[in-house]
Amino acid sequence: MRKTFQLIVENKNKDRQVDSIKNEVRKYIKRERSKKLPENCNYWNFDCKFGKTAQEAVEIRFVDITKSIDIAASENFDSFFLELIARAEFRKPKEKGQDNDEDELED
């Protein structure tokens, strides 16, 4: 998905327009994640870019998409550019207790 979204639309409340954009992005992500994964891959990852225009777009983390949309709305952008590209990857499953081991050693 490479799209410029309009935040200022005639006869629409800005907050409702922001909700509509977020809903469209969620639907796109859900649609991409439901596609069949290639062999040797176990999840879909997304490359994300966000900016006022396509030329000014910078890479952002996937989890920061809605936060970026909210910031664009609060800074009164007329529009913004969002690029989401799905790519299949392989992620090793975490071992039990792996993520908290370092915190427990510091005590």
Coordinates of C-alpha atoms in Angstrom, one line a residue:
M1 CA 0.0 0.0 0.0
R2 CA 1.4 3.3 -1.1
K3 CA -1.1 6.0 -0.5
T4 CA -1.5 9.7 0.3
F5 CA -4.4 10.1 2.8
Q6 CA -6.4 13.3 3.0
L7 CA -7.1 14.5 6.6
I8 CA -9.1 17.6 5.6
V9 CA -12.2 16.5 3.6
E10 CA -15.1 18.7 3.0
N11 CA -18.3 17.8 5.0
K12 CA -16.4 15.4 7.2
N13 CA -15.3 15.7 10.8
K14 CA -11.5 15.5 11.1
D15 CA -11.7 12.9 13.9
R16 CA -14.0 10.7 11.9
Q17 CA -11.7 11.0 8.9
V18 CA -8.7 9.9 11.1
D19 CA -10.7 6.9 12.4
S20 CA -11.6 6.0 8.8
I21 CA -8.0 6.1 7.7
K22 CA -6.9 3.9 10.7
N23 CA -9.7 1.4 9.8
E24 CA -8.5 1.3 6.2
V25 CA -4.9 0.6 7.3
R26 CA -6.1 -2.2 9.7
K27 CA -8.1 -3.8 7.0
Y28 CA -5.1 -3.8 4.6
I29 CA -2.9 -5.3 7.3
K30 CA -5.5 -8.0 8.0
R31 CA -5.9 -8.8 4.3
E32 CA -2.1 -9.1 3.8
R33 CA -1.6 -11.3 6.9
S34 CA -4.4 -13.7 5.7
K35 CA -2.5 -14.4 2.5
K36 CA -0.7 -17.7 2.2
L37 CA 2.9 -17.6 3.4
P38 CA 5.7 -18.8 1.2
E39 CA 7.5 -22.0 2.2
N40 CA 10.2 -21.5 4.8
C41 CA 8.4 -18.4 6.2
N42 CA 6.2 -18.2 9.3
Y43 CA 5.0 -14.6 9.6
W44 CA 4.4 -11.4 7.6
N45 CA 6.6 -8.4 8.5
F46 CA 5.9 -4.9 7.2
D47 CA 8.3 -2.2 5.9
C48 CA 6.7 1.1 6.8
K49 CA 7.4 4.7 5.7
F50 CA 5.5 7.8 6.8
G51 CA 5.8 11.5 5.9
K52 CA 4.0 14.6 4.8
T53 CA 4.8 13.7 1.2
A54 CA 6.2 10.6 -0.5
Q55 CA 9.5 12.4 -1.0
E56 CA 9.7 13.3 2.8
A57 CA 8.7 9.9 4.0
V58 CA 11.0 8.2 6.5
E59 CA 11.1 4.6 7.8
I60 CA 9.1 4.0 10.9
R61 CA 8.4 0.9 13.1
F62 CA 5.3 -1.1 12.4
V63 CA 3.9 -0.4 15.9
D64 CA 4.2 3.3 15.4
I65 CA 1.7 3.6 12.5
T66 CA -1.3 4.7 14.4
K67 CA 0.8 7.0 16.6
S68 CA 2.2 8.7 13.4
I69 CA -1.4 9.1 12.1
D70 CA -2.4 10.8 15.4
I71 CA 0.6 13.1 15.3
A72 CA -0.2 14.1 11.7
A73 CA -3.8 14.9 12.8
S74 CA -2.6 16.9 15.9
E75 CA -0.1 18.9 13.8
N76 CA -3.0 19.8 11.4
F77 CA -1.5 18.2 8.2
D78 CA -3.8 18.5 5.2
S79 CA -2.6 15.1 4.1
F80 CA 0.1 12.5 4.7
F81 CA 1.9 9.6 2.8
L82 CA 1.9 6.1 4.2
E83 CA 3.7 3.1 2.6
L84 CA 3.2 -0.4 3.9
I85 CA 5.0 -3.2 2.1
A86 CA 4.4 -6.8 3.4
R87 CA 7.3 -9.3 3.3
A88 CA 7.4 -12.9 4.5
E89 CA 10.1 -13.8 7.0
F90 CA 11.1 -16.6 9.3
R91 CA 11.2 -16.0 13.0
K92 CA 12.6 -18.4 15.5
P93 CA 10.3 -19.2 18.4
K94 CA 11.4 -17.7 21.7
E95 CA 12.6 -20.2 24.3
K96 CA 10.7 -20.2 27.6
G97 CA 12.1 -17.5 30.0
Q98 CA 14.5 -16.1 27.4
D99 CA 13.2 -12.5 27.4
N100 CA 13.3 -12.1 31.2
D101 CA 16.6 -13.7 32.0
E102 CA 18.7 -10.6 31.8
D103 CA 16.4 -8.6 34.2
E104 CA 16.6 -11.3 36.8
L105 CA 20.4 -11.4 36.8
E106 CA 20.7 -7.7 37.6
D107 CA 19.0 -8.1 41.1

